[in-house]
Structures are given as structure tokens and as C-alpha cells.
Short mmCIF file of C-alpha atoms in Angstrom, two decimals:
data_model
loop_
_atom_site.label_atom_id
_atom_site.label_comp_id
_atom_site.label_asym_id
_atom_site.label_seq_id
_atom_site.Cartn_x
_atom_site.Cartn_y
_atom_site.Cartn_z
CA MET X 1308 0.00 0.00 0.00
CA LYS X 1309 1.25 3.49 -0.83
CA TYR X 1310 0.66 6.43 1.45
CA PHE X 1311 0.20 9.97 0.19
CA LEU X 1312 -0.46 11.92 3.36
CA LEU X 1313 2.30 12.78 5.80
CA LEU X 1314 1.20 13.51 9.36
CA LEU X 1315 3.57 15.88 11.12
CA PRO X 1316 3.73 16.81 14.79
CA LEU X 1317 2.50 20.28 15.71
CA ALA X 1318 3.95 22.42 18.48
CA VAL X 1319 0.52 23.55 19.62
CA SER X 1320 -1.51 23.13 22.79
CA LEU X 1321 -5.10 22.00 22.88
CA ALA X 1322 -7.31 22.08 25.96
CA GLY X 1323 -7.05 18.69 27.63
CA ALA X 1324 -8.32 16.72 30.57
CA ASP X 1325 -6.83 17.33 33.99
CA THR X 1326 -7.07 14.49 36.50
CA VAL X 1327 -6.15 14.36 40.18
CA MET X 1328 -3.11 12.25 39.31
CA ASP X 1329 -1.99 14.82 36.72
CA ARG X 1330 -2.09 17.53 39.38
CA ILE X 1331 -0.17 15.42 41.87
CA HIS X 1332 2.52 14.74 39.26
CA GLY X 1333 2.68 18.45 38.40
CA ALA X 1334 2.98 19.52 42.02
CA LEU X 1335 5.71 16.96 42.71
CA SER X 1336 7.69 17.99 39.61
CA ALA X 1337 7.41 21.65 40.62
CA GLY X 1338 8.68 20.90 44.14
CA GLU X 1339 5.38 22.02 45.68
CA ILE X 1340 4.88 18.73 47.55
CA THR X 1341 7.24 16.08 48.92
CA SER X 1342 7.52 12.44 47.87
CA ASP X 1343 5.77 11.52 51.12
CA GLU X 1344 2.82 13.72 50.20
CA ALA X 1345 2.77 12.56 46.57
CA ALA X 1346 2.64 8.84 47.44
CA LEU X 1347 -0.07 9.37 50.05
CA TYR X 1348 -2.09 11.57 47.71
CA MET X 1349 -1.80 8.94 44.97
CA THR X 1350 -3.55 6.37 47.12
CA LEU X 1351 -6.16 8.88 48.28
CA SER X 1352 -6.90 9.81 44.65
CA VAL X 1353 -8.22 6.27 44.35
CA LEU X 1354 -9.78 5.72 47.76
CA ASP X 1355 -11.07 9.07 49.03
CA HIS X 1356 -11.01 12.35 47.11
CA ASP X 1357 -12.48 14.16 50.13
CA ALA X 1358 -9.27 13.51 52.06
CA LEU X 1359 -7.19 15.43 49.51
CA PRO X 1360 -6.43 19.16 49.48
CA VAL X 1361 -9.11 20.80 47.33
CA ARG X 1362 -6.58 22.14 44.81
CA PHE X 1363 -6.00 18.57 43.64
CA THR X 1364 -9.68 17.76 43.10
CA GLU X 1365 -11.59 20.90 42.19
CA GLY X 1366 -12.52 20.95 38.49
CA THR X 1367 -10.75 17.70 37.63
CA VAL X 1368 -11.88 14.94 35.30
CA ASP X 1369 -12.43 11.51 36.83
CA GLU X 1370 -9.65 8.96 36.48
CA PRO X 1371 -11.32 5.69 35.37
CA CYS X 1372 -8.69 3.25 36.71
CA GLY X 1373 -6.78 3.52 39.95
CA THR X 1374 -4.12 0.95 39.08
CA PRO X 1375 -1.46 3.44 37.85
CA ALA X 1376 -1.77 5.57 41.01
CA MET X 1377 -1.56 2.53 43.27
CA LEU X 1378 1.42 1.10 41.38
CA GLU X 1379 3.27 4.42 41.48
CA ALA X 1380 2.65 4.73 45.22
CA GLU X 1381 3.88 1.16 45.73
CA ARG X 1382 7.06 1.88 43.77
CA MET X 1383 7.76 4.91 45.98
CA LEU X 1384 7.52 2.99 49.28
CA GLY X 1385 11.28 2.60 49.68
CA THR X 1386 11.80 6.39 49.54
CA LEU X 1387 9.18 7.36 52.11
CA SER X 1388 9.56 8.24 55.77
CA ALA X 1389 8.56 5.44 58.13
CA PRO X 1390 5.20 6.88 59.32
CA VAL X 1391 4.07 7.73 55.79
CA ARG X 1392 5.30 4.38 54.46
CA GLU X 1393 3.08 2.64 57.01
CA GLU X 1394 0.05 4.76 56.05
CA VAL X 1395 0.56 4.26 52.32
CA SER X 1396 1.06 0.53 52.85
CA ARG X 1397 -2.26 0.35 54.71
CA ASN X 1398 -3.99 2.11 51.82
CA LEU X 1399 -2.44 -0.36 49.37
CA ALA X 1400 -3.34 -3.44 51.42
CA ARG X 1401 -6.42 -5.59 51.01
CA PRO X 1402 -9.39 -3.48 52.03
CA GLY X 1403 -11.84 -3.84 54.86
CA LEU X 1404 -15.55 -3.37 54.27
CA SER X 1405 -18.08 -1.13 55.99
CA GLY X 1406 -20.22 -4.04 57.18
CA PRO X 1407 -20.01 -7.80 57.79
CA GLU X 1408 -18.11 -9.42 54.92
CA ILE X 1409 -19.94 -11.87 52.67
CA THR X 1410 -18.06 -13.99 50.12
CA ILE X 1411 -19.22 -15.95 47.10
CA ILE X 1412 -17.28 -18.21 44.75
CA SER X 1413 -17.64 -17.51 41.03
CA PRO X 1414 -19.48 -20.18 38.99
CA GLN X 1415 -16.27 -21.32 37.24
CA ASP X 1416 -14.42 -21.47 40.59
CA HIS X 1417 -11.74 -18.92 39.65
CA PHE X 1418 -12.70 -16.01 41.93
CA ARG X 1419 -13.74 -15.23 45.47
CA ILE X 1420 -15.88 -12.08 45.62
CA HIS X 1421 -15.91 -10.12 48.90
CA TYR X 1422 -18.79 -7.73 49.58
CA THR X 1423 -21.15 -6.39 52.23
CA THR X 1424 -24.79 -5.34 52.34
CA GLU X 1425 -24.31 -2.70 55.05
CA GLY X 1426 -22.73 0.75 55.22
CA VAL X 1427 -21.13 2.86 52.52
CA ASP X 1428 -19.78 -0.21 50.69
CA ALA X 1429 -23.17 -1.94 50.54
CA VAL X 1430 -24.22 -3.78 47.38
CA THR X 1431 -26.83 -6.37 46.55
CA GLU X 1432 -26.17 -10.05 46.08
CA SER X 1433 -27.14 -9.68 42.42
CA TYR X 1434 -24.41 -7.04 41.93
CA ALA X 1435 -21.84 -9.38 43.49
CA ASN X 1436 -23.03 -12.17 41.20
CA ALA X 1437 -22.65 -9.87 38.19
CA VAL X 1438 -19.04 -9.15 39.22
CA ALA X 1439 -18.40 -12.90 39.54
CA ALA X 1440 -19.89 -13.65 36.11
CA ALA X 1441 -17.88 -10.89 34.40
CA ALA X 1442 -14.72 -12.09 36.15
CA ASP X 1443 -15.21 -15.68 35.01
CA TYR X 1444 -15.84 -14.58 31.43
CA SER X 1445 -12.77 -12.32 31.49
CA TRP X 1446 -10.70 -15.29 32.69
CA GLN X 1447 -12.14 -17.49 29.93
CA VAL X 1448 -11.32 -15.03 27.15
CA GLN X 1449 -7.95 -13.79 28.37
CA CYS X 1450 -6.42 -16.91 29.94
CA GLU X 1451 -8.10 -19.79 28.09
CA GLU X 1452 -8.89 -18.41 24.63
CA MET X 1453 -6.07 -15.86 24.25
CA ASN X 1454 -3.53 -17.89 26.28
CA TYR X 1455 -2.33 -15.17 28.63
CA PHE X 1456 -0.66 -16.12 31.92
CA ARG X 1457 -2.97 -16.85 34.84
CA PRO X 1458 -2.48 -14.76 38.00
CA PRO X 1459 -0.38 -16.73 40.51
CA PRO X 1460 -2.02 -17.96 43.74
CA ASP X 1461 -1.86 -15.69 46.77
CA ALA X 1462 -1.08 -18.28 49.50
CA GLY X 1463 -4.59 -17.98 50.89
CA MET X 1464 -4.44 -14.27 51.71
CA GLY X 1465 -8.14 -13.87 50.93
CA GLY X 1466 -9.17 -17.10 52.59
CA CYS X 1467 -8.22 -19.48 49.76
CA ASN X 1468 -6.11 -19.52 46.59
CA ARG X 1469 -8.87 -18.27 44.31
CA TYR X 1470 -8.37 -14.77 42.93
CA ASP X 1471 -9.86 -12.18 45.31
CA MET X 1472 -12.05 -9.27 44.21
CA TYR X 1473 -13.49 -6.75 46.66
CA ILE X 1474 -16.52 -4.51 46.04
CA LYS X 1475 -16.26 -1.10 47.74
CA HIS X 1476 -17.10 2.55 47.57
CA ILE X 1477 -14.06 4.05 45.83
CA ASP X 1478 -13.44 7.15 43.71
CA VAL X 1479 -12.46 5.24 40.55
CA LEU X 1480 -14.15 2.42 38.65
CA GLY X 1481 -11.64 -0.12 39.89
CA TYR X 1482 -8.02 -0.82 40.65
CA THR X 1483 -5.55 -3.70 40.87
CA THR X 1484 -2.54 -3.77 43.19
CA SER X 1485 0.34 -6.14 43.87
CA SER X 1486 1.49 -4.36 47.04
CA GLY X 1487 2.06 -6.77 49.91
CA GLU X 1488 1.12 -9.70 47.69
CA VAL X 1489 2.96 -12.99 47.23
CA LYS X 1490 5.87 -12.87 44.80
CA PRO X 1491 6.31 -16.55 43.80
CA PRO X 1492 9.83 -17.58 44.91
CA ASP X 1493 10.20 -20.04 42.03
CA SER X 1494 9.25 -17.48 39.38
CA THR X 1495 11.85 -16.80 36.70
CA HIS X 1496 10.45 -13.29 36.22
CA ASN X 1497 8.87 -10.52 38.28
CA ALA X 1498 5.52 -12.24 38.77
CA SER X 1499 3.22 -11.16 41.56
CA ALA X 1500 -0.12 -12.13 42.97
CA SER X 1501 -2.58 -9.25 43.27
CA HIS X 1502 -6.12 -8.33 44.23
CA ILE X 1503 -8.79 -6.24 42.53
CA VAL X 1504 -11.19 -3.69 44.01
CA ILE X 1505 -14.34 -2.85 42.03
CA SER X 1506 -16.61 0.14 42.54
CA ARG X 1507 -19.96 -0.61 44.15
CA ASN X 1508 -22.12 1.40 41.75
CA MET X 1509 -21.84 0.80 37.99
CA SER X 1510 -24.21 0.02 35.15
CA ASP X 1511 -24.14 -3.51 33.74
CA ASN X 1512 -22.03 -2.70 30.68
CA LEU X 1513 -19.61 -0.46 32.57
CA LEU X 1514 -19.21 -3.19 35.19
CA LYS X 1515 -18.37 -5.75 32.51
CA VAL X 1516 -15.63 -3.74 30.81
CA THR X 1517 -14.22 -2.55 34.14
CA VAL X 1518 -13.83 -6.15 35.33
CA ALA X 1519 -12.21 -7.13 32.01
CA HIS X 1520 -9.89 -4.09 32.29
CA GLU X 1521 -8.82 -4.78 35.86
CA PHE X 1522 -8.37 -8.49 35.31
CA GLN X 1523 -5.97 -7.66 32.48
CA HIS X 1524 -3.91 -5.75 35.07
CA ALA X 1525 -3.88 -8.88 37.24
CA VAL X 1526 -2.66 -10.85 34.21
CA GLN X 1527 0.02 -8.24 33.49
CA MET X 1528 1.31 -8.58 37.05
CA ALA X 1529 1.67 -12.30 36.41
CA TYR X 1530 4.16 -11.36 33.65
CA ASP X 1531 6.00 -8.46 35.33
CA TYR X 1532 4.50 -6.10 37.89
CA THR X 1533 7.40 -3.64 37.42
CA GLU X 1534 6.57 -2.68 33.83
CA PRO X 1535 5.45 0.92 33.06
CA THR X 1536 1.82 1.81 33.59
CA TRP X 1537 1.29 3.55 30.23
CA PHE X 1538 1.37 0.26 28.27
CA MET X 1539 -0.53 -1.51 31.03
CA GLU X 1540 -3.41 0.91 30.40
CA ASN X 1541 -3.13 0.64 26.59
CA CYS X 1542 -3.56 -3.12 26.93
CA ALA X 1543 -6.23 -3.05 29.64
CA VAL X 1544 -8.50 -0.90 27.44
CA PHE X 1545 -7.63 -3.17 24.49
CA MET X 1546 -8.82 -6.14 26.53
CA GLU X 1547 -12.18 -4.46 27.13
CA GLU X 1548 -12.75 -4.77 23.38
CA MET X 1549 -11.46 -8.34 23.26
CA VAL X 1550 -13.75 -9.54 26.06
CA TYR X 1551 -16.83 -7.39 25.41
CA PRO X 1552 -16.65 -6.20 21.78
CA ASP X 1553 -20.24 -4.95 21.71
CA VAL X 1554 -19.92 -2.52 24.64
CA ASN X 1555 -17.43 -0.07 23.02
CA ASP X 1556 -16.90 2.04 26.13
CA TYR X 1557 -13.35 2.70 24.87
CA MET X 1558 -14.68 5.05 22.18
CA GLY X 1559 -15.17 7.72 24.82
CA TYR X 1560 -11.38 8.08 25.08
CA LEU X 1561 -11.06 8.83 21.35
CA GLY X 1562 -13.75 11.46 20.80
CA GLY X 1563 -11.90 14.48 22.18
CA GLY X 1564 -9.33 15.72 24.65
CA ASP X 1565 -6.04 13.88 24.95
CA ASN X 1566 -5.53 10.85 22.74
CA PRO X 1567 -3.11 9.68 20.03
CA ILE X 1568 -5.46 10.64 17.19
CA ARG X 1569 -5.91 14.26 18.22
CA LYS X 1570 -2.37 14.67 19.59
CA PRO X 1571 -0.11 12.40 17.52
CA TRP X 1572 2.99 14.42 18.44
CA TRP X 1573 2.88 13.34 22.08
CA ASP X 1574 5.24 10.66 23.35
CA ILE X 1575 3.23 7.42 23.63
CA ARG X 1576 4.93 6.70 26.97
CA SER X 1577 4.37 9.98 28.79
CA GLY X 1578 1.18 11.16 27.16
CA GLY X 1579 2.33 14.77 27.37
CA GLY X 1580 1.61 14.77 31.09
CA SER X 1581 -2.01 13.67 30.72
CA SER X 1582 -2.81 10.29 32.25
CA LEU X 1583 -6.04 10.01 30.23
CA TYR X 1584 -3.89 9.78 27.09
CA TRP X 1585 -2.90 6.25 28.13
CA TYR X 1586 -6.51 5.08 27.75
CA GLY X 1587 -6.85 6.61 24.29
CA GLY X 1588 -3.51 4.90 23.64
CA VAL X 1589 -5.54 1.73 23.04
CA THR X 1590 -4.96 2.63 19.38
CA TRP X 1591 -1.33 1.47 19.80
CA ALA X 1592 -2.52 -1.98 20.91
CA PHE X 1593 -5.18 -1.94 18.18
CA TYR X 1594 -2.44 -1.27 15.63
CA MET X 1595 -0.49 -4.32 16.84
CA TRP X 1596 -3.66 -6.42 16.60
CA GLN X 1597 -4.85 -5.22 13.20
CA GLY X 1598 -1.42 -4.74 11.63
CA TYR X 1599 -0.03 -8.13 12.69
CA ASP X 1600 -2.32 -10.41 14.71
CA VAL X 1601 -4.10 -10.60 18.05
CA GLY X 1602 -1.12 -12.46 19.54
CA ALA X 1603 1.25 -9.53 18.93
CA VAL X 1604 0.26 -7.80 22.19
CA ARG X 1605 0.73 -11.02 24.14
CA THR X 1606 4.16 -11.43 22.51
CA VAL X 1607 5.20 -8.09 24.05
CA TRP X 1608 4.23 -9.37 27.50
CA ASN X 1609 6.03 -12.66 26.89
CA LYS X 1610 9.19 -10.68 26.19
CA CYS X 1611 8.63 -8.63 29.34
CA ALA X 1612 8.50 -11.87 31.32
CA ALA X 1613 11.68 -13.14 29.66
CA VAL X 1614 13.77 -10.41 31.36
CA ARG X 1615 13.69 -9.72 35.08
CA GLY X 1616 12.92 -6.05 35.60
CA PRO X 1617 11.23 -3.47 33.35
CA ASN X 1618 12.11 -3.79 29.65
CA MET X 1619 8.94 -2.61 27.91
CA MET X 1620 10.47 -0.72 24.97
CA GLU X 1621 12.91 -3.54 24.26
CA ALA X 1622 10.00 -6.00 24.39
CA ILE X 1623 7.98 -3.95 21.89
CA GLN X 1624 10.98 -3.66 19.60
CA GLY X 1625 11.55 -7.42 19.88
CA MET X 1626 7.94 -8.14 18.99
CA PHE X 1627 8.17 -6.12 15.78
CA THR X 1628 11.44 -7.88 14.91
CA ASP X 1629 9.68 -11.24 15.33
CA TYR X 1630 7.07 -10.06 12.82
CA GLY X 1631 9.72 -9.11 10.27
CA THR X 1632 9.81 -5.35 10.69
CA SER X 1633 11.40 -2.72 12.95
CA PHE X 1634 10.02 -0.44 15.62
CA THR X 1635 10.83 2.58 13.46
CA SER X 1636 8.98 1.25 10.43
CA ALA X 1637 6.02 0.11 12.51
CA PHE X 1638 5.75 3.40 14.35
CA MET X 1639 5.79 5.34 11.09
CA GLU X 1640 3.02 3.13 9.80
CA TYR X 1641 1.11 3.66 13.05
CA SER X 1642 1.07 7.40 12.30
CA TYR X 1643 -0.65 6.69 8.97
CA TRP X 1644 -3.11 4.37 10.66
CA ARG X 1645 -4.26 7.18 12.89
CA TRP X 1646 -5.43 9.06 9.80
CA PHE X 1647 -7.84 6.31 8.64
CA VAL X 1648 -10.49 6.87 11.29
CA SER X 1649 -13.89 8.57 11.52
CA ASP X 1650 -14.81 10.09 8.13
CA ASN X 1651 -11.44 8.99 6.71
CA TRP X 1652 -12.19 5.31 7.28
CA TYR X 1653 -13.03 3.25 4.21
CA ASP X 1654 -14.23 -0.30 3.68
CA GLY X 1655 -11.22 -2.57 3.50
CA GLY X 1656 -9.07 0.06 5.17
CA MET X 1657 -6.39 -0.16 7.78
CA TYR X 1658 -8.65 -0.45 10.82
CA PHE X 1659 -11.57 -2.67 11.67
CA ALA X 1660 -15.00 -1.19 10.89
CA GLU X 1661 -15.54 0.40 14.31
CA ALA X 1662 -12.96 3.04 13.42
CA ALA X 1663 -15.62 4.62 11.22
CA ASP X 1664 -17.53 5.44 14.41
CA TRP X 1665 -14.61 7.05 16.23
CA SER X 1666 -15.48 10.72 16.58
CA GLY X 1667 -11.91 11.93 17.08
CA LYS X 1668 -10.39 13.81 14.15
CA PRO X 1669 -6.69 13.57 13.23
CA TYR X 1670 -4.70 16.81 13.23
CA PHE X 1671 -2.09 17.60 10.61
CA PHE X 1672 -0.14 20.45 8.99
CA ASN X 1673 -1.63 22.45 6.15
CA TYR X 1674 0.30 22.05 2.90
CA HIS X 1675 3.21 24.49 2.73
CA ASN X 1676 6.64 24.88 1.16
CA ILE X 1677 9.86 25.16 3.13
CA SER X 1678 12.83 26.55 1.23
CA THR X 1679 15.27 27.26 4.06
CA LEU X 1680 16.05 25.69 7.40
CA PRO X 1681 15.52 26.20 10.24
CA ALA X 1682 11.90 27.03 9.45
CA SER X 1683 9.57 28.97 11.70
CA GLY X 1684 5.97 30.09 11.84
CA ASP X 1685 2.62 28.64 12.84
CA GLN X 1686 0.95 26.85 9.94
CA GLY X 1687 -2.20 26.21 11.96
CA VAL X 1688 -4.06 23.12 13.06
CA TYR X 1689 -6.39 21.35 10.65
CA ALA X 1690 -8.89 18.68 11.55
#
């Protein structure tokens, strides 16, 4: 296939989403808060917004997943003062519930669901059963049909070796954490057990994709819990589509604000400082799937597991090499792929048909001639 349109990065700023985690990162980078405060605030951004200073919450956009904040707080533990380390560790630990704990075993015997019917965490038995059913189906698709690693057992931390999920009142849709969890001593890689916490109040479809999303994080921690959170989120949103293709909640990340279609000049790892960019970064995983095959994303995680310690970029490069290309060539093609969406999509094109429904518009430079370098001037943004 020949390509006739060159997408170039623009040095412009568009209004974007601002989450609590973005503000915590900004304050830490500016020296306005200490590492102690940042780690504690990270956990509170997931568990209790009301416990945070108002400047971190007022006017922010909700963070859908609390896993990145919890992982970042966990990775900071060794740098914290003793009292704060203890408090952060408590926030990362398996949660208590506001009333007497009830547990059920999922129909396929993979999960133990912990919930209560009293207090602020209260849910109905039918809601707990819906969590169990979505968890079993997520296990079936991800671990049995797609052949991803299964989360390692937790040495009975939740009462048995089934995977534990807790239903609580939290300020995100869900989160997964490996803090304080069993790290299998016979593992050849950085595998970790984990647990998941799910919000107590979601619609049926949102509950389904949230469980699929968080279970993918549990799977990722079975490969290497030290890998960077940006690709973890790319893949967790990707897995929402793999498990529940008819829900399409992911499209909300592509319609505006910060995502790789509207802001293709941003580094895929950092997201230009916007954590919501990582969710729209599902397009990177979609590219691997559509450009190569559905096993390409799993190949990246296999290569992460093959090396002890974080090696995400090397793993991605190695995956493309296995498929007979290079990271540079693939990434250049990925930029073209981001053009063939919304009204630019065509039957038989570079994306699956749902890309025609993506409301995000690619941005690119207007046509212009450059006769001398260095060049200067604002050519404008064109949708």
C-alpha cells in the first residue's frame, strides 16, 4: 500500500483533561509537595477524594482506573519516611468493608468475591453475582482463549487460593494492586499475585468492561509487575474490546481531549503529562492487533517476562522484529493508521470497521513549502 499523506507533529496546545493524578505529578515535579505527600495523595486519589487538598480535586476529570496511582505509590515505598510508608502501605493493602463481609465463589471457581450489604460499601447479592460472572468470562477469554498467563495464587491471603475481588465505595471504577502480595519464589520473572477492588455502583455494561480491564492488570502482574503503567493501560483498554466487543466504552477516550489521534505528536509513553492519554492509547494496541495479529500484544508481555525487571520498549521492539519489521517502520506506519479513522475510514481500510464510528479527528499540517532551514511560523491546526 502506498501512502500519500504525511502527518507531522505540531507544536501547539489544545485544551485537555486534567485528572487528580496529573495535578499530583505536576505539584511533585514543581517541588510544591514532597515524595511523602505525593505517594499518600496517589492512594487517596483512588480511595477518598475528600481527604485530599481541594486544589487537587476541584474541576478535575475523573480517572477511570486507579491501578497506575496505586502502582506508582507502591514503587515509591522505599523512599518514604517510616510513618508515611506505614500509612501508604495500609492504603495499598487488602481493604476492609463497611459491614459484615460476605463472600461468594464464582461459577467457574476462579474467583472469590468479597462484599457487604451494610454501610457505605453496601451492594446487593445480584451485583456481586454480576461481578463474579464478568470475572469468570474475562478469565475465559484472556487466559483460556487468548492464552495469557494466569495470575499466581496468593497463598490464601483472601481465605483461599482463588483470585480475590473486593466490592467497595471508591473514587475510581476499579483498581488492581500487587502491594504486599505474594511474589512466587520459584518465578523466573517478576511475577506477583494481586487483588482487585471494584466500585460498588456501575451500570451492567460499565461493570463488565471494568472487570475485564482490571483483570488484564492482574494478568500483566503475572508477567512483570514492574513494567510501566502507560502500556498496562493501553492493553487493559484493548482487553475491554477483546472480552466485550459490543460494549465499546473505549470510544469515549477517542472522541476528544487527549488521545493519540488528536495529539499524535505526544510521546506514547508519557502522554504529554495527561494520564487520560494512556486510555486513548488503546490505538497502539489496536495497531499491533490489526497490523499483525491478536497475539502480537501477548508477545510483548512474553518478552517482558523473559527479562527480570522493566524492559517494555525492548519487548515492543523485539515483537516487531519477530514479525519481520522494525520499531521505526512500525511506528511510522502507526502514524498513517491514525489518519484512517472517523470520516477517513473506508471499507477494507487499515482499521476494523468500528474506526468509522470514532469521533476523534486527526490533526495535521496544512500544505506548505519550506525553502530554508531552520523554518519557523505557525501553519495552523487542521482537523
